[in-house]
Coordinates of C-alpha atoms and ligand atoms in Angstrom, one line a residue:
X28 CA 41.4 156.9 78.3
X29 CA 42.2 154.5 76.0
X30 CA 39.9 154.9 71.9
X31 CA 41.6 152.4 69.6
X32 CA 38.6 153.9 67.2
X33 CA 39.8 156.8 63.8
X34 CA 37.5 160.5 64.5
X35 CA 36.2 160.6 61.2
X36 CA 38.1 163.1 59.9
X37 CA 40.5 160.3 60.0
X38 CA 37.8 158.0 58.4
X39 CA 38.0 161.0 55.5
X40 CA 41.2 161.2 55.0
X41 CA 41.2 157.0 54.9
X42 CA 38.9 157.4 51.9
X43 CA 40.2 160.5 50.2
X44 CA 43.7 158.5 50.5
X45 CA 42.3 154.8 48.8
X46 CA 40.3 156.3 46.4
X47 CA 43.4 157.9 45.0
X48 CA 45.4 155.6 45.5
X49 CA 43.2 152.9 43.4
X50 CA 41.8 155.6 41.0
X51 CA 45.9 157.0 40.7
X52 CA 47.9 155.1 41.4
X53 CA 46.9 151.0 41.3
X54 CA 46.1 150.9 37.9
X55 CA 49.9 152.3 36.3
X56 CA 52.0 151.1 39.0
X57 CA 52.7 147.6 37.3
X58 CA 54.4 149.2 34.0
X59 CA 55.4 152.7 36.1
X60 CA 57.6 149.4 38.2
X61 CA 59.1 147.5 34.9
X62 CA 60.0 151.5 32.7
X63 CA 62.1 152.4 36.7
X64 CA 60.2 155.7 36.5
X65 CA 56.5 157.3 37.5
X66 CA 54.4 160.4 36.5
X67 CA 55.8 163.8 38.6
X68 CA 52.1 165.1 38.9
X69 CA 51.5 162.1 41.4
X70 CA 53.4 165.6 43.4
X71 CA 50.7 167.2 42.1
X72 CA 48.4 165.7 43.0
X73 CA 49.0 164.6 46.6
X74 CA 49.6 168.6 46.7
X75 CA 46.1 169.6 45.6
X76 CA 44.5 166.7 48.7
X77 CA 46.6 168.5 51.3
X78 CA 48.7 165.4 51.9
X79 CA 52.3 167.0 51.5
X80 CA 51.5 168.6 54.9
X81 CA 48.9 166.1 56.7
X82 CA 50.3 166.8 60.1
X83 CA 51.1 170.5 59.9
X84 CA 49.7 172.8 61.8
X85 CA 47.6 175.7 59.0
X86 CA 49.5 178.5 59.6
X87 CA 52.6 177.2 58.5
X88 CA 50.3 176.0 55.2
X89 CA 49.2 172.2 56.8
X90 CA 46.1 170.9 57.3
X91 CA 46.7 171.1 60.8
X92 CA 45.9 166.8 61.4
X93 CA 47.2 165.4 63.7
X94 CA 50.3 163.5 64.3
X95 CA 47.8 159.7 64.0
X96 CA 46.8 161.1 59.9
X97 CA 49.7 161.1 58.4
X98 CA 50.3 157.6 59.6
X99 CA 47.2 156.8 57.4
X100 CA 48.2 158.4 54.9
X101 CA 51.2 156.4 55.3
X102 CA 49.6 153.8 55.2
X103 CA 46.9 154.1 52.7
X104 CA 49.7 155.1 50.6
X105 CA 52.0 152.0 50.6
X106 CA 49.2 150.3 50.4
X107 CA 49.2 151.0 46.6
X108 CA 53.7 151.4 46.1
X109 CA 56.3 151.8 48.7
X110 CA 57.6 154.3 46.9
X111 CA 55.7 156.9 47.4
X112 CA 55.2 155.7 50.6
X113 CA 58.9 156.9 51.0
X114 CA 58.3 160.3 48.6
X115 CA 56.3 160.7 52.6
X116 CA 58.6 160.0 54.6
X117 CA 61.5 162.5 53.2
X118 CA 59.4 165.4 52.2
X119 CA 56.8 165.3 55.7
X120 CA 59.2 162.7 58.0
X121 CA 61.9 163.1 57.7
X122 CA 62.6 167.4 56.7
X123 CA 59.6 169.8 56.6
X124 CA 59.1 167.6 60.2
X125 CA 62.3 168.7 61.7
X126 CA 62.2 172.3 60.2
X127 CA 58.9 172.5 62.5
X128 CA 60.7 171.3 65.5
X129 CA 63.8 173.1 64.5
X130 CA 63.8 175.8 62.2
X131 CA 63.2 179.2 63.0
X132 CA 59.9 181.5 62.6
X133 CA 61.9 182.6 58.9
X134 CA 63.1 179.8 58.5
X135 CA 60.1 177.8 58.8
X136 CA 57.6 181.0 56.5
X137 CA 60.4 180.7 54.2
X138 CA 60.2 176.7 53.0
X139 CA 58.1 174.9 56.2
X140 CA 55.2 176.6 54.3
X141 CA 55.9 175.8 50.0
X142 CA 56.7 172.0 51.5
X143 CA 53.3 171.8 53.4
X144 CA 51.3 173.5 50.3
X145 CA 53.9 170.4 48.6
X146 CA 54.8 173.7 46.7
X147 CA 57.8 172.7 47.0
X148 CA 59.6 169.4 47.1
X149 CA 61.2 168.3 50.8
X150 CA 64.8 165.5 51.4
X151 CA 67.5 164.5 53.6
X152 CA 71.2 163.9 52.9
X153 CA 72.8 161.7 55.6
X154 CA 73.9 158.7 54.0
X155 CA 77.4 159.1 52.4
X156 CA 79.6 156.7 50.2
X157 CA 81.4 155.5 53.5
X158 CA 78.5 156.5 56.1
X159 CA 75.3 154.9 56.3
X160 CA 74.2 153.3 60.7
X161 CA 78.2 155.4 61.3
X162 CA 76.0 158.7 61.0
X163 CA 80.2 160.1 63.0
X164 CA 82.2 158.9 60.0
X165 CA 79.9 161.3 57.7
X166 CA 83.1 163.1 55.7
X167 CA 80.4 166.1 54.0
X168 CA 82.3 169.2 55.5
X169 CA 81.0 173.0 55.9
X170 CA 83.4 176.4 56.2
X171 CA 82.6 179.7 57.5
X172 CA 83.7 181.9 55.2
X173 CA 81.4 186.2 56.7
X174 CA 78.2 185.3 56.3
X175 CA 78.6 181.3 54.5
X176 CA 79.1 178.5 55.1
X177 CA 81.0 176.3 52.2
X178 CA 79.7 173.1 51.7
X179 CA 82.5 169.8 49.5
X180 CA 80.6 166.7 50.2
X181 CA 78.5 163.6 48.6
X182 CA 76.1 161.3 50.3
X183 CA 74.9 159.2 48.5
X184 CA 71.0 156.9 48.9
X185 CA 69.2 159.3 48.6
X186 CA 65.2 159.9 47.7
X187 CA 63.7 162.0 45.3
X188 CA 67.8 163.6 44.9
X189 CA 66.6 164.8 41.3
X190 CA 63.4 165.7 42.3
X191 CA 63.5 167.6 44.7
X192 CA 63.8 171.7 45.8
X193 CA 65.0 172.1 49.3
X194 CA 67.6 169.3 50.8
X195 CA 68.6 169.1 54.7
X196 CA 72.1 168.4 54.5
X197 CA 74.3 167.6 57.7
X198 CA 78.0 168.5 57.0
X199 CA 80.7 168.1 59.8
X200 CA 81.4 172.0 61.2
X201 CA 84.3 171.1 63.1
X202 CA 85.2 167.7 63.7
X203 CA 87.4 167.3 66.3
X204 CA 83.6 167.4 68.5
X205 CA 83.2 163.9 66.7
X206 CA 79.2 163.8 65.7
X207 CA 78.8 167.1 68.4
X208 CA 81.1 168.8 65.8
X209 CA 78.1 168.6 62.9
X210 CA 75.7 170.6 62.1
X211 CA 72.1 171.0 59.8
X212 CA 72.0 172.6 57.3
X213 CA 69.0 173.7 54.3
X214 CA 70.4 173.3 50.8
X215 CA 68.6 175.4 48.2
X216 CA 68.7 172.7 43.8
X217 CA 69.2 175.8 42.6
X218 CA 72.2 176.9 44.6
X219 CA 76.1 176.8 42.1
X220 CA 78.1 174.2 42.9
X221 CA 75.1 171.4 44.0
X222 CA 74.7 168.9 41.7
X223 CA 72.5 165.1 41.5
X224 CA 72.3 161.8 39.8
X225 CA 69.9 159.0 40.0
X226 CA 70.6 155.6 41.4
X227 CA 69.4 152.3 38.7
X228 CA 69.0 148.6 39.5
X229 CA 67.8 149.1 41.8
X230 CA 65.9 145.6 44.1
X231 CA 62.7 148.1 44.5
X232 CA 61.6 150.8 45.0
X233 CA 61.8 151.2 41.5
X234 CA 59.4 154.3 40.1
X235 CA 60.7 156.8 43.1
X236 CA 63.8 158.5 43.0
X237 CA 67.0 157.8 45.1
X238 CA 70.5 159.1 44.2
X239 CA 73.5 160.2 44.1
X240 CA 74.0 164.3 45.7
X241 CA 76.8 166.5 44.7
X242 CA 78.8 169.7 46.4
X243 CA 80.8 171.7 44.7
X244 CA 81.9 174.7 47.0
X245 CA 78.1 175.0 47.4
X246 CA 77.8 178.7 49.7
X247 CA 75.0 178.3 52.2
X248 CA 74.0 181.7 54.1
X249 CA 74.3 180.6 57.7
X250 CA 70.6 182.0 58.2
X251 CA 70.6 178.8 56.7
X252 CA 71.8 176.9 59.3
X253 CA 69.6 175.3 61.3
X254 CA 69.4 174.8 64.9
X255 CA 73.0 176.2 65.5
X256 CA 76.2 174.9 65.4
X257 CA 77.0 171.2 65.8
X258 CA 73.1 170.4 67.0
X259 CA 73.7 168.2 64.1
X260 CA 73.4 165.0 64.9
X261 CA 71.0 165.4 67.6
X262 CA 68.8 167.1 64.8
X263 CA 69.6 164.1 62.7
X264 CA 68.2 161.4 65.2
X265 CA 65.2 163.6 65.7
X266 CA 64.0 163.7 62.3
X267 CA 64.4 159.8 62.2
X268 CA 61.9 160.0 65.0
X269 CA 59.6 162.0 62.8
X270 CA 60.8 159.1 59.4
X271 CA 61.0 156.6 61.6
X272 CA 57.2 156.6 62.4
X273 CA 55.8 157.3 58.5
X274 CA 58.0 154.2 57.2
X275 CA 56.7 151.8 60.1
X276 CA 53.3 152.9 58.9
X277 CA 53.8 152.1 55.7
X278 CA 54.7 148.8 57.0
X279 CA 51.2 148.5 58.2
X280 CA 50.4 149.6 54.0
X281 CA 51.9 146.8 52.3
X282 CA 51.0 143.9 54.6
X283 CA 47.5 145.4 53.9
X284 CA 48.2 144.7 50.4
X285 CA 50.3 141.8 50.9
X286 CA 46.6 140.0 53.0
X287 CA 44.4 141.5 49.7
X288 CA 46.6 140.0 47.5
X289 CA 46.5 136.8 48.6
X290 CA 43.1 137.1 50.7
X291 CA 41.8 137.0 46.9
X292 CA 44.0 133.9 45.5
X293 CA 43.6 131.6 48.0
X294 CA 40.5 131.8 47.6
X295 CA 40.2 131.9 43.9
X296 CA 43.5 128.7 43.2
X297 CA 42.3 124.9 43.8
X298 CA 44.5 122.4 45.1
X299 CA 43.7 119.1 46.1
X300 CA 40.0 119.7 45.7
X301 CA 40.0 122.4 48.2
X302 CA 41.0 126.0 48.2
X303 CA 44.5 126.5 48.6
X304 CA 43.0 128.6 51.8
X305 CA 41.8 125.3 53.0
X306 CA 44.8 123.5 53.8
X307 CA 45.7 124.1 57.0
X308 CA 49.9 125.8 56.0
X309 CA 48.9 128.1 54.4
X310 CA 46.3 130.0 56.7
X311 CA 49.5 129.7 58.9
X312 CA 51.1 132.2 56.4
X313 CA 47.9 134.3 56.5
X314 CA 47.7 133.9 60.3
X315 CA 51.1 135.6 60.7
X316 CA 50.1 138.7 58.0
X317 CA 46.5 139.1 60.5
X318 CA 49.0 139.1 63.5
X319 CA 52.0 141.7 61.8
X320 CA 49.2 143.6 60.9
X321 CA 47.7 143.4 64.0
X322 CA 50.4 144.2 66.0
X323 CA 52.4 146.4 63.9
X324 CA 49.5 149.0 63.7
X325 CA 48.9 149.4 67.7
X326 CA 53.1 150.1 67.1
X327 CA 52.2 152.6 65.4
X328 CA 49.3 154.4 66.5
X329 CA 50.7 153.9 70.3
X330 CA 54.0 156.1 68.4
X331 CA 51.1 158.7 67.2
X332 CA 48.9 158.7 70.4
X333 CA 53.0 160.0 72.0
X334 CA 53.4 162.3 69.5
X335 CA 49.9 163.8 70.1
X336 CA 51.0 164.9 73.3
X337 CA 54.4 166.3 72.7
X338 CA 56.5 163.4 74.8
X339 CA 59.6 162.3 73.1
X340 CA 59.6 158.6 72.1
X341 CA 62.7 157.1 70.3
X342 CA 62.9 154.1 72.2
X343 CA 58.7 153.6 71.0
X344 CA 59.7 155.0 67.9
X345 CA 62.5 152.8 67.2
X346 CA 60.7 149.5 68.4
X347 CA 57.6 150.5 65.8
X348 CA 59.7 150.9 63.1
X349 CA 61.6 147.5 63.7
X350 CA 58.8 145.3 64.0
X351 CA 56.2 146.4 60.4
X352 CA 59.3 145.8 59.4
X353 CA 60.2 143.2 60.0
X354 CA 56.5 141.9 59.7
X355 CA 56.6 143.9 56.3
X356 CA 58.9 141.3 55.0
X357 CA 57.8 138.3 55.9
X358 CA 53.7 139.0 54.9
X359 CA 55.6 139.8 51.1
X360 CA 57.8 136.6 51.4
X361 CA 54.5 134.4 52.5
X362 CA 52.5 136.0 50.2
X363 CA 54.7 135.4 47.6
X364 CA 54.5 131.7 48.6
X365 CA 50.6 131.1 48.6
X366 CA 51.5 132.9 44.9
X367 CA 52.7 129.6 43.9
X368 CA 55.3 130.5 40.6
X369 CA 52.6 132.6 40.1
X370 CA 54.1 135.5 42.7
X371 CA 57.4 134.8 41.0
X372 CA 56.5 136.5 38.3
X373 CA 54.9 140.1 37.4
X374 CA 51.4 139.0 37.2
X375 CA 51.4 140.3 40.3
X376 CA 51.9 142.0 42.8
X377 CA 53.2 140.4 44.9
X378 CA 56.7 139.8 43.6
X379 CA 57.6 143.9 44.2
X380 CA 56.0 143.7 47.2
X381 CA 58.5 141.5 48.6
X382 CA 61.3 143.4 46.3
X383 CA 59.9 146.4 48.2
X384 CA 59.6 145.4 51.6
X385 CA 63.3 145.1 51.3
X386 CA 64.5 148.6 51.9
X387 CA 62.4 149.2 54.4
X388 CA 64.4 146.8 56.3
X389 CA 67.9 148.4 56.2
X390 CA 66.4 152.8 55.8
X391 CA 66.5 155.0 58.8
X392 CA 67.9 152.4 60.9
X393 CA 69.3 148.1 59.6
X394 CA 67.1 145.5 61.5
X395 CA 70.3 144.8 63.7
X396 CA 70.5 148.8 64.7
X397 CA 67.1 148.5 65.6
X398 CA 67.8 145.4 67.5
X399 CA 70.4 147.1 69.4
X400 CA 68.2 150.3 70.7
X401 CA 65.9 148.2 71.5
X402 CA 68.3 145.6 73.6
X403 CA 70.3 149.1 75.3
X404 CA 66.9 150.3 76.8
X405 CA 66.6 147.3 78.3
X406 CA 69.9 147.0 80.5
X407 CA 69.9 151.0 81.1
X408 CA 72.4 151.9 77.9
X409 CA 71.1 153.8 76.3
X410 CA 68.2 156.8 78.0
X411 CA 66.4 159.9 76.1
X412 CA 66.9 163.0 77.5
X413 CA 64.7 166.0 76.3
X414 CA 65.8 168.5 73.1
X415 CA 66.5 171.5 73.3
X416 CA 63.7 171.7 70.7
X417 CA 60.7 169.4 70.8
X418 CA 58.0 168.3 68.1
X419 CA 54.9 170.3 69.5
X420 CA 51.9 168.6 70.6
X421 CA 49.0 167.7 69.2
X422 CA 46.1 170.8 70.2
X423 CA 43.3 170.8 67.4
X424 CA 42.1 174.7 68.5
X425 CA 45.6 175.6 67.3
X426 CA 46.0 174.2 64.6
Ligands
FAD522 C1 65.8 153.0 48.9 C2 66.5 153.9 49.9 C3 66.5 154.8 49.8 C4 67.3 155.4 51.3 N1 66.7 156.6 51.8 C5 67.8 157.6 51.8 C6 67.4 159.7 52.5 O1 67.0 159.8 52.0 N2 68.5 159.5 53.1 C7 69.3 159.2 53.3 O2 70.4 160.5 54.7 N3 69.7 157.7 53.9 C8 68.8 157.1 52.7 N4 68.7 155.9 52.2 C9 70.5 155.0 53.3 C10 69.6 154.4 54.6 O3 69.3 155.5 55.5 C11 71.5 153.4 55.1 O4 71.1 152.7 53.8 C12 71.9 152.5 56.6 O5 71.1 154.0 57.0 C13 72.3 151.8 55.8 O6 73.0 152.3 56.5 P1 75.0 151.2 54.7 O7 73.6 151.3 53.6 O8 75.6 152.6 54.9 O9 74.7 150.2 55.6 P2 75.7 150.0 56.9 O10 76.1 150.6 58.2 O11 77.0 150.2 55.9 O12 75.6 148.7 57.5 C14 75.3 147.2 56.9 C15 75.7 146.1 57.7 O13 75.7 145.8 59.0 C16 74.9 145.7 59.9 N5 75.9 146.8 60.9 C17 76.3 148.0 60.9 N6 76.6 148.1 62.3 C18 76.7 147.9 62.6 C19 76.5 148.2 65.1 N7 76.5 148.7 64.8 N8 75.7 146.3 64.7 C20 75.3 145.6 64.2 N9 74.9 145.3 62.8 C21 76.1 146.5 62.2 C22 74.5 146.6 58.9 O14 72.6 146.6 60.4 C23 74.4 146.3 57.9 O15 72.6 144.7 58.6 C24 68.3 155.1 51.1 C25 68.7 153.7 51.2 C26 67.7 152.5 50.1 C27 68.4 150.8 50.2

């Protein structure tokens, strides 16, 4: 049976996040964006509202809601600003859900529980100066030394680099095996030899922290190996399935924000004796935003449904992420166009939307990578095989 209605719990969640965004983000976001920083207490508030582990089972410190509830949180947060959705994407999508899928019981107790409660912040370190789309080109190494691994290398463009407490870090344990020689590690900021530094001068997501990570002989206990040696590439890709779902959901929120601002302006601004909303070419832009919103939302909730069922959905997630982010980028461009010259200044929020909409077209698989993936699926060059560990299906009684 297909059901497109939200449950009362999901409706309540949406209202909670919307109220939080309207009260605690909207009034300050212009200033945070200008200053290139935000109030870190926002994470405390998100934790108080249980938003840092919304779809993590209660037994691991989360709220035990379904995966589409995570999508709702991401939509509503990005309606406020991309930076806060990005934070949830890396903390919950890329890190916590990966621990839920691949972690041992001890790792879940030690790292997932405090993350789901929002007491600790998680992030995801895959990209390096010479390796973004081409993951197998990473150079960070992890060499076994007794009961530990010694990590050396560098990561770049890492969201929450200067804020997170725990990082999932990908490093070669055996370079000769190419991507099958990559392993995943849980690294703590306090481990000696770890350091981070912010990246300045970003086009968008200015109120969010992005930076570099450095590993100088960081000693990581073998208990912090996630999965098995050589499973890191698969773990990274499955983490991206979760992250991309949240990015796609956030893109829906950005389109909502573009529509809200544009509809308001269409009624306020008059040219040639009528509201600009009466001009057909302006209507075309509004219609394109609406189509983007509805199409993207359906793709996102379909992925949420498949996740709830416990089915692998790499293909559907890639499609949702690609299409939703492209529509959001187009919607933000249209929103600026509708505002004319006023859209070109930060007197209105739409210029921020346009700047923010670009990174999601680049991160978690560029537009080009997703285009190729979709073609390869259709042509039969790519298939998804079952993984050794799967993300748990959502079962209300168990959560
Ligand atoms: C704001 C922000 C936050 C980020 N946060 C994180 C994070 O938290 N953790 C993390 O690990 N990374 C993060 N990233 C990094 C991001 O995931 C990478 O930037 C992304 O994977 C692309 O890699 P790249 O920048 O090296 O581009 P490249 O891989 O060098 O690509 C450059 C261009 O070539 C194209 N291209 C590459 N290969 C192909 C191909 N085979 N066919 C066709 N075209 C191709 C790309 O589409 C792109 O247009 C973040 C990036 C940004 C901008």
